[in-house]
């Protein structure tokens, strides 16, 4: 079946008791057993498993083409579980521009716990190869990466991970299952912040890990979910699943509109540089054409005149809201360096933009008036 149909139907069935077409929310923490102690309906206690969570996990398995999925209360909890599946002494290769919270977990939490990490520029395959050690057990990739939306060659990084005997994990949050299929490029695990495009309405925090194969790694992640207990609530799972129903159409519109906005900005005299993989002169354009269906809804723009000029543009915007995060229906703009704080390597004049579902001409008009 095609992905639009999967997105609408996966993890849902008409309720046999009531005929309800839309799934119910099951807040129950505990579930009835048969007289003989068995539980043929599958659930015992909601930290271990629960109906809304099982439906969300089934949907992600179908969307990504995996065999197992483990949902968490945030992508950061999902990411932490992936690192906890390793052992002290293991080595990780991770992107220099990994999601801020992922880098922070590796540096400030898991380094102390005994994980060694080498941070590399994932667009430099030689650097990835050089970073691998005999103890390398995990290679982590993200594409396009935040906030410059750099595209890395996921298949070739996967080949390096495989040759090293390391697990290969792709955080597919920014590309979504609609634009990129990391299992086809060699990934063992796919991580999503469902907080972003999958939820799609900026109203639910969540994360999920999808596995290509059953085995010890998947079992370990399931244990970390159910024993660790960082599980999403039934309502959280329900919201993400309802968001996914429209995911293919939202992501396509956001990608189409982002390309229009990026093209407009690239031709504006007050703009120094636009970072968007859909622009033909972007360094990642050719790889993106190969491994993505479209170029995504995220872009960044460097405004001439430094940090103050960039802040002034953001201050004048009317349709765009000044806020962090991305993937919702509303367009957002963010002065990234001030969010990241001291030590940031993000250019001071950079605005990060999440394209929502407004008419693209209104977004372009908003930039026109704000750039002056
Ligand atoms: C937002 C994000 C995360 C973290 O998601 P939370 O749900 O806030 O923990 C991880 N990876 C990427 C790429 C993200 O954009």
CSV table of C-alpha atoms and ligand atoms in Angstrom, one decimal:
chain,number,residue,atom,x,y,z
A,1,UNK,CA,0.0,0.0,0.0
A,2,UNK,CA,1.1,3.6,-0.6
A,3,UNK,CA,2.2,5.7,2.3
A,4,UNK,CA,-0.8,8.0,2.3
A,5,UNK,CA,-3.1,5.0,2.8
A,6,UNK,CA,-0.7,3.5,5.5
A,7,UNK,CA,-0.7,6.9,7.3
A,8,UNK,CA,-4.5,7.0,7.4
A,9,UNK,CA,-5.1,3.4,8.4
A,10,UNK,CA,-2.1,1.9,10.3
A,11,UNK,CA,-2.8,1.2,14.0
A,12,UNK,CA,-6.6,1.7,13.6
A,13,UNK,CA,-9.6,-0.5,13.4
A,14,UNK,CA,-13.3,0.1,14.0
A,15,UNK,CA,-14.0,-0.6,17.6
A,16,UNK,CA,-15.9,-4.0,17.7
A,17,UNK,CA,-17.8,-3.1,20.8
A,18,UNK,CA,-19.2,0.3,19.8
A,19,UNK,CA,-18.6,0.7,16.1
A,20,UNK,CA,-16.6,3.8,16.8
A,21,UNK,CA,-14.5,4.7,13.8
A,22,UNK,CA,-12.1,7.0,15.7
A,23,UNK,CA,-10.0,5.2,18.4
A,24,UNK,CA,-11.0,5.6,22.0
A,25,UNK,CA,-8.5,6.9,24.6
A,26,UNK,CA,-7.9,4.3,27.2
A,27,UNK,CA,-6.6,5.8,30.4
A,28,UNK,CA,-6.8,2.6,32.3
A,29,UNK,CA,-3.5,1.6,34.0
A,30,UNK,CA,-4.5,-2.0,34.7
A,31,UNK,CA,-6.2,-4.7,32.6
A,32,UNK,CA,-8.4,-7.7,33.4
A,33,UNK,CA,-6.9,-11.2,33.3
A,34,UNK,CA,-8.7,-14.5,32.5
A,35,UNK,CA,-9.6,-16.8,35.4
A,36,UNK,CA,-6.5,-18.9,34.5
A,37,UNK,CA,-4.3,-15.8,34.8
A,38,UNK,CA,-3.6,-15.4,31.1
A,39,UNK,CA,-4.2,-12.0,29.3
A,40,UNK,CA,-5.1,-12.8,25.7
A,41,UNK,CA,-6.1,-9.2,25.1
A,42,UNK,CA,-2.4,-8.3,25.5
A,43,UNK,CA,-2.2,-5.8,28.3
A,44,UNK,CA,-1.5,-6.1,32.0
A,45,UNK,CA,-0.3,-2.7,33.3
A,46,UNK,CA,0.1,0.4,31.3
A,47,UNK,CA,3.8,1.0,31.9
A,48,UNK,CA,4.4,-2.4,30.2
A,49,UNK,CA,2.0,-1.9,27.4
A,50,UNK,CA,-1.3,0.0,26.7
A,51,UNK,CA,-3.8,0.1,23.8
A,52,UNK,CA,-3.0,3.6,22.5
A,53,UNK,CA,0.7,3.1,22.7
A,54,UNK,CA,0.5,-0.2,20.9
A,55,UNK,CA,-1.5,1.5,18.1
A,56,UNK,CA,1.1,4.2,17.8
A,57,UNK,CA,3.9,1.7,17.7
A,58,UNK,CA,2.1,-0.4,15.1
A,59,UNK,CA,1.6,2.7,12.9
A,60,UNK,CA,5.3,3.6,13.0
A,61,UNK,CA,6.3,0.1,12.2
A,62,UNK,CA,4.1,0.3,9.1
A,63,UNK,CA,5.3,3.8,8.1
A,64,UNK,CA,9.0,3.0,8.3
A,65,UNK,CA,8.9,-0.6,7.2
A,66,UNK,CA,10.3,-1.9,10.5
A,67,UNK,CA,9.4,-4.9,12.7
A,68,UNK,CA,9.3,-3.3,16.1
A,69,UNK,CA,8.8,0.1,17.7
A,70,UNK,CA,9.2,1.4,21.2
A,71,UNK,CA,7.5,4.7,22.1
A,72,UNK,CA,8.8,7.2,24.8
A,73,UNK,CA,7.5,10.3,26.5
A,74,UNK,CA,10.0,12.4,24.5
A,75,UNK,CA,12.6,11.9,21.8
A,76,UNK,CA,15.2,12.7,24.3
A,77,UNK,CA,14.0,9.8,26.4
A,78,UNK,CA,14.1,7.6,23.3
A,79,UNK,CA,17.6,8.8,22.5
A,80,UNK,CA,18.8,8.2,26.1
A,81,UNK,CA,17.4,4.6,25.8
A,82,UNK,CA,19.4,4.0,22.6
A,83,UNK,CA,22.6,5.1,24.5
A,84,UNK,CA,21.7,3.0,27.5
A,85,UNK,CA,21.5,0.0,25.3
A,86,UNK,CA,25.3,0.2,25.0
A,87,UNK,CA,27.8,-0.7,27.7
A,88,UNK,CA,30.3,1.5,29.5
A,89,UNK,CA,33.5,1.4,27.5
A,90,UNK,CA,31.7,1.5,24.1
A,91,UNK,CA,32.4,4.2,21.6
A,92,UNK,CA,29.9,6.3,19.6
A,93,UNK,CA,30.4,8.2,16.4
A,94,UNK,CA,27.9,11.2,16.4
A,95,UNK,CA,27.4,14.3,14.3
A,96,UNK,CA,29.1,17.5,15.4
A,97,UNK,CA,25.7,19.1,14.6
A,98,UNK,CA,23.5,16.5,16.3
A,99,UNK,CA,20.3,17.7,17.8
A,100,UNK,CA,21.3,19.9,20.7
A,101,UNK,CA,19.8,17.7,23.3
A,102,UNK,CA,21.5,14.6,21.8
A,103,UNK,CA,24.9,16.1,22.0
A,104,UNK,CA,24.2,17.3,25.5
A,105,UNK,CA,23.2,13.8,26.6
A,106,UNK,CA,26.4,12.3,25.2
A,107,UNK,CA,28.7,15.0,26.7
A,108,UNK,CA,27.0,15.6,30.0
A,109,UNK,CA,25.4,12.3,30.9
A,110,UNK,CA,26.7,9.3,29.0
A,111,UNK,CA,30.4,10.4,29.0
A,112,UNK,CA,30.3,10.1,32.8
A,113,UNK,CA,28.6,6.7,32.5
A,114,UNK,CA,31.5,5.5,30.3
A,115,UNK,CA,30.5,6.1,26.7
A,116,UNK,CA,33.2,7.7,24.6
A,117,UNK,CA,32.0,9.8,21.7
A,118,UNK,CA,33.7,11.2,18.7
A,119,UNK,CA,31.8,14.1,17.1
A,120,UNK,CA,32.4,14.4,13.4
A,121,UNK,CA,31.2,16.4,10.4
A,122,UNK,CA,29.0,13.7,8.9
A,123,UNK,CA,29.2,15.3,5.4
A,124,UNK,CA,32.9,14.3,5.4
A,125,UNK,CA,32.9,10.5,4.9
A,126,UNK,CA,36.7,10.3,5.5
A,127,UNK,CA,36.2,11.9,8.9
A,128,UNK,CA,33.5,9.4,9.7
A,129,UNK,CA,35.8,6.5,8.7
A,130,UNK,CA,38.7,7.9,10.7
A,131,UNK,CA,36.6,8.3,13.8
A,132,UNK,CA,35.7,4.5,14.0
A,133,UNK,CA,37.6,2.5,16.6
A,134,UNK,CA,37.6,-1.2,17.5
A,135,UNK,CA,35.2,-0.3,20.4
A,136,UNK,CA,32.8,1.6,18.1
A,137,UNK,CA,29.3,0.1,18.8
A,138,UNK,CA,27.1,2.9,17.4
A,139,UNK,CA,27.0,5.4,14.6
A,140,UNK,CA,24.4,8.1,14.9
A,141,UNK,CA,23.3,10.2,11.9
A,142,UNK,CA,20.8,13.0,11.3
A,143,UNK,CA,19.9,14.4,7.9
A,144,UNK,CA,19.1,17.2,7.1
A,145,UNK,CA,20.8,18.4,10.3
A,146,UNK,CA,20.0,21.4,12.5
A,147,UNK,CA,20.4,24.4,12.0
A,148,UNK,CA,22.3,24.5,8.6
A,149,UNK,CA,20.2,21.6,7.1
A,150,UNK,CA,23.3,19.8,6.0
A,151,UNK,CA,22.7,16.6,4.1
A,152,UNK,CA,24.8,13.6,4.8
A,153,UNK,CA,25.0,10.5,2.7
A,154,UNK,CA,23.0,8.1,4.8
A,155,UNK,CA,23.8,5.0,2.7
A,156,UNK,CA,27.5,5.5,2.7
A,157,UNK,CA,27.6,6.3,6.5
A,158,UNK,CA,25.6,3.1,6.9
A,159,UNK,CA,28.2,1.1,5.0
A,160,UNK,CA,31.0,2.5,7.3
A,161,UNK,CA,28.9,1.5,10.3
A,162,UNK,CA,28.3,-2.0,9.0
A,163,UNK,CA,32.0,-2.5,8.2
A,164,UNK,CA,32.8,-1.5,11.7
A,165,UNK,CA,30.2,-3.9,13.2
A,166,UNK,CA,28.4,-1.0,14.8
A,167,UNK,CA,24.7,-0.4,15.1
A,168,UNK,CA,23.6,2.4,12.7
A,169,UNK,CA,20.9,4.8,14.1
A,170,UNK,CA,19.3,7.5,12.0
A,171,UNK,CA,17.3,10.3,13.7
A,172,UNK,CA,14.7,10.8,10.9
A,173,UNK,CA,12.8,13.7,12.6
A,174,UNK,CA,13.5,16.4,10.1
A,175,UNK,CA,13.0,14.3,6.9
A,176,UNK,CA,10.1,12.2,8.3
A,177,UNK,CA,9.1,8.8,6.8
A,178,UNK,CA,7.5,10.7,3.9
A,179,UNK,CA,10.7,12.0,2.5
A,180,UNK,CA,13.3,9.5,3.6
A,181,UNK,CA,13.4,5.8,4.4
A,182,UNK,CA,16.6,5.1,6.4
A,183,UNK,CA,16.0,1.3,6.7
A,184,UNK,CA,16.5,1.2,2.9
A,185,UNK,CA,19.8,3.0,3.4
A,186,UNK,CA,21.1,0.6,6.0
A,187,UNK,CA,19.8,1.9,9.3
A,188,UNK,CA,19.3,-0.6,12.2
A,189,UNK,CA,17.2,1.8,14.2
A,190,UNK,CA,15.2,5.0,13.3
A,191,UNK,CA,14.5,7.6,16.0
A,192,UNK,CA,11.8,10.2,15.7
A,193,UNK,CA,10.8,13.2,17.8
A,194,UNK,CA,7.1,12.7,17.3
A,195,UNK,CA,6.9,16.2,18.9
A,196,UNK,CA,7.7,17.6,15.5
A,197,UNK,CA,6.1,16.6,12.1
A,198,UNK,CA,4.4,13.4,13.2
A,199,UNK,CA,2.4,15.0,16.0
A,200,UNK,CA,2.3,18.0,13.6
A,201,UNK,CA,0.4,20.5,15.7
A,202,UNK,CA,2.9,21.7,18.4
A,203,UNK,CA,0.7,20.1,21.2
A,204,UNK,CA,2.4,16.9,22.2
A,205,UNK,CA,5.9,15.8,23.2
A,206,UNK,CA,7.0,12.3,22.2
A,207,UNK,CA,9.7,10.0,20.8
A,208,UNK,CA,9.9,6.6,19.2
A,209,UNK,CA,12.5,4.1,18.2
A,210,UNK,CA,11.7,1.8,15.3
A,211,UNK,CA,13.8,-1.3,14.7
A,212,UNK,CA,14.6,-3.1,11.4
A,213,UNK,CA,15.0,-6.5,13.1
A,214,UNK,CA,13.9,-8.3,16.2
A,215,UNK,CA,16.8,-9.3,18.4
A,216,UNK,CA,18.8,-8.5,21.5
A,217,UNK,CA,19.0,-4.7,20.6
A,218,UNK,CA,15.2,-4.4,20.2
A,219,UNK,CA,14.6,-6.5,23.4
A,220,UNK,CA,16.9,-4.3,25.3
A,221,UNK,CA,15.1,-1.1,24.1
A,222,UNK,CA,11.8,-2.6,25.1
A,223,UNK,CA,13.2,-3.3,28.6
A,224,UNK,CA,14.5,0.2,28.9
A,225,UNK,CA,11.0,1.5,27.9
A,226,UNK,CA,9.0,-0.7,30.3
A,227,UNK,CA,11.5,-0.8,33.2
A,228,UNK,CA,12.7,2.7,32.8
A,229,UNK,CA,9.1,4.0,32.6
A,230,UNK,CA,9.6,7.1,30.4
A,231,UNK,CA,6.4,6.2,28.5
A,232,UNK,CA,3.9,8.4,26.7
A,233,UNK,CA,0.4,8.9,28.1
A,234,UNK,CA,-2.6,7.4,26.3
A,235,UNK,CA,-3.7,10.9,25.2
A,236,UNK,CA,-0.1,11.7,23.9
A,237,UNK,CA,-0.2,8.5,21.8
A,238,UNK,CA,-3.7,9.4,20.5
A,239,UNK,CA,-2.6,12.9,19.5
A,240,UNK,CA,0.5,11.7,17.7
A,241,UNK,CA,-1.5,9.0,15.8
A,242,UNK,CA,-4.2,11.6,14.8
A,243,UNK,CA,-1.4,13.9,13.6
A,244,UNK,CA,0.1,11.1,11.5
A,245,UNK,CA,-3.2,10.7,9.6
A,246,UNK,CA,-2.4,13.9,7.6
A,247,UNK,CA,1.4,13.6,7.7
A,248,UNK,CA,2.0,12.9,4.0
A,249,UNK,CA,0.0,15.9,2.8
A,250,UNK,CA,1.4,18.3,5.4
A,251,UNK,CA,5.0,17.4,4.7
A,252,UNK,CA,4.5,17.8,1.0
A,253,UNK,CA,2.9,21.2,1.3
A,254,UNK,CA,5.5,22.3,3.8
A,255,UNK,CA,8.3,21.1,1.5
A,256,UNK,CA,6.8,22.8,-1.5
A,257,UNK,CA,6.3,26.1,0.4
A,258,UNK,CA,9.8,26.0,1.9
A,259,UNK,CA,11.3,25.7,-1.5
A,260,UNK,CA,9.3,28.8,-2.6
A,261,UNK,CA,10.3,30.8,0.5
A,262,UNK,CA,14.0,29.7,0.2
A,263,UNK,CA,14.1,30.7,-3.4
A,264,UNK,CA,12.6,34.1,-2.6
A,265,UNK,CA,15.1,34.7,0.2
A,266,UNK,CA,18.1,33.6,-1.9
A,267,UNK,CA,17.3,36.4,-4.3
A,268,UNK,CA,16.7,39.1,-1.7
A,269,UNK,CA,19.4,41.9,-1.4
A,270,UNK,CA,19.3,41.9,2.4
A,271,UNK,CA,20.0,38.2,2.6
A,272,UNK,CA,23.6,36.9,3.0
A,273,UNK,CA,22.9,33.2,2.6
A,274,UNK,CA,20.1,30.7,2.6
A,275,UNK,CA,20.5,27.1,3.9
A,276,UNK,CA,18.1,24.8,2.2
A,277,UNK,CA,18.9,21.5,0.5
A,278,UNK,CA,16.3,22.2,-2.2
A,279,UNK,CA,18.4,25.1,-3.6
A,280,UNK,CA,20.4,23.8,-6.6
A,281,UNK,CA,23.6,25.5,-5.3
A,282,UNK,CA,23.3,23.9,-1.8
A,283,UNK,CA,26.3,21.6,-1.1
A,284,UNK,CA,23.9,18.7,-0.1
A,285,UNK,CA,21.5,19.2,-3.1
A,286,UNK,CA,22.7,16.2,-5.2
A,287,UNK,CA,22.6,13.7,-2.2
A,288,UNK,CA,19.3,15.1,-1.1
A,289,UNK,CA,17.9,14.5,-4.6
A,290,UNK,CA,19.0,10.9,-4.3
A,291,UNK,CA,17.9,10.0,-0.8
A,292,UNK,CA,14.9,12.3,-0.2
A,293,UNK,CA,11.5,12.6,-2.0
A,294,UNK,CA,11.4,16.3,-1.4
A,295,UNK,CA,13.6,18.7,0.6
A,296,UNK,CA,11.6,19.3,3.8
A,297,UNK,CA,10.0,22.2,5.6
A,298,UNK,CA,13.1,23.6,7.4
A,299,UNK,CA,15.4,26.3,6.2
A,300,UNK,CA,17.8,28.9,7.7
A,301,UNK,CA,18.6,32.4,6.5
A,302,UNK,CA,21.6,34.6,7.3
A,303,UNK,CA,20.6,38.3,7.3
A,304,UNK,CA,23.2,40.9,6.2
A,305,UNK,CA,24.2,43.2,9.2
A,306,UNK,CA,24.8,40.6,12.0
A,307,UNK,CA,22.9,39.5,15.0
A,308,UNK,CA,21.1,42.8,15.5
A,309,UNK,CA,19.8,42.9,12.0
A,310,UNK,CA,18.6,39.3,12.2
A,311,UNK,CA,16.8,40.0,15.5
A,312,UNK,CA,15.2,43.1,14.1
A,313,UNK,CA,13.8,41.0,11.2
A,314,UNK,CA,12.4,38.4,13.5
A,315,UNK,CA,10.9,41.2,15.7
A,316,UNK,CA,9.0,42.6,12.7
A,317,UNK,CA,7.5,39.3,11.5
A,318,UNK,CA,3.7,39.0,11.8
A,319,UNK,CA,2.7,35.7,10.3
A,320,UNK,CA,5.7,33.8,11.7
A,321,UNK,CA,5.8,33.3,15.4
A,322,UNK,CA,9.1,33.7,17.3
A,323,UNK,CA,9.5,30.4,19.0
A,324,UNK,CA,11.6,27.3,19.0
A,325,UNK,CA,10.7,23.8,17.8
A,326,UNK,CA,9.2,22.9,14.3
A,327,UNK,CA,6.9,20.7,12.3
A,328,UNK,CA,3.6,22.3,13.3
A,329,UNK,CA,0.9,23.9,11.2
A,330,UNK,CA,2.1,27.4,12.1
A,331,UNK,CA,5.3,28.9,10.7
A,332,UNK,CA,8.0,29.7,13.3
A,333,UNK,CA,11.2,31.8,13.3
A,334,UNK,CA,14.0,31.6,15.8
A,335,UNK,CA,17.2,33.4,16.4
A,336,UNK,CA,19.1,30.2,16.9
A,337,UNK,CA,22.4,31.5,18.4
A,338,UNK,CA,20.6,33.1,21.4
A,339,UNK,CA,18.6,29.9,22.0
A,340,UNK,CA,21.8,27.8,22.1
A,341,UNK,CA,23.7,30.4,24.2
A,342,UNK,CA,27.4,30.8,24.9
A,343,UNK,CA,29.7,28.4,23.0
A,344,UNK,CA,27.3,28.1,20.0
A,345,UNK,CA,28.9,27.8,16.6
A,346,UNK,CA,25.7,28.9,14.9
A,347,UNK,CA,26.2,32.2,12.9
A,348,UNK,CA,25.0,35.2,14.9
A,349,UNK,CA,22.9,36.5,12.0
A,350,UNK,CA,21.1,33.2,11.4
A,351,UNK,CA,17.3,32.8,11.7
A,352,UNK,CA,15.9,29.3,11.7
A,353,UNK,CA,12.6,28.9,9.9
A,354,UNK,CA,9.9,26.2,10.2
A,355,UNK,CA,7.5,26.5,7.4
A,356,UNK,CA,3.9,25.8,8.4
A,357,UNK,CA,0.8,25.4,6.4
A,358,UNK,CA,-0.1,29.0,5.7
A,359,UNK,CA,-0.3,30.2,2.0
A,360,UNK,CA,3.3,30.6,0.8
A,361,UNK,CA,2.6,34.0,-0.6
A,362,UNK,CA,1.6,35.2,2.9
A,363,UNK,CA,4.9,33.9,4.2
A,364,UNK,CA,6.9,35.6,1.4
A,365,UNK,CA,5.0,38.9,2.0
A,366,UNK,CA,5.8,38.7,5.7
A,367,UNK,CA,9.5,38.3,4.9
A,368,UNK,CA,9.2,41.1,2.4
A,369,UNK,CA,7.9,43.6,5.0
A,370,UNK,CA,10.2,42.4,7.8
A,371,UNK,CA,13.3,42.6,5.6
A,372,UNK,CA,12.2,46.1,4.6
B,1,LIG,C1,13.2,17.9,18.8
B,1,LIG,C2,14.2,16.9,18.4
B,1,LIG,C3,14.6,15.9,19.3
B,1,LIG,C4,14.1,15.9,20.8
B,1,LIG,O1,12.8,15.8,20.9
B,1,LIG,P1,12.1,16.0,22.3
B,1,LIG,O2,10.7,15.3,22.1
B,1,LIG,O3,12.0,17.4,22.6
B,1,LIG,O4,12.9,15.3,23.4
B,1,LIG,C5,15.5,15.0,18.9
B,1,LIG,N1,16.0,15.0,17.6
B,1,LIG,C6,15.7,15.9,16.7
B,1,LIG,C7,16.2,15.9,15.4
B,1,LIG,C8,14.8,16.9,17.1
B,1,LIG,O5,14.4,17.9,16.3
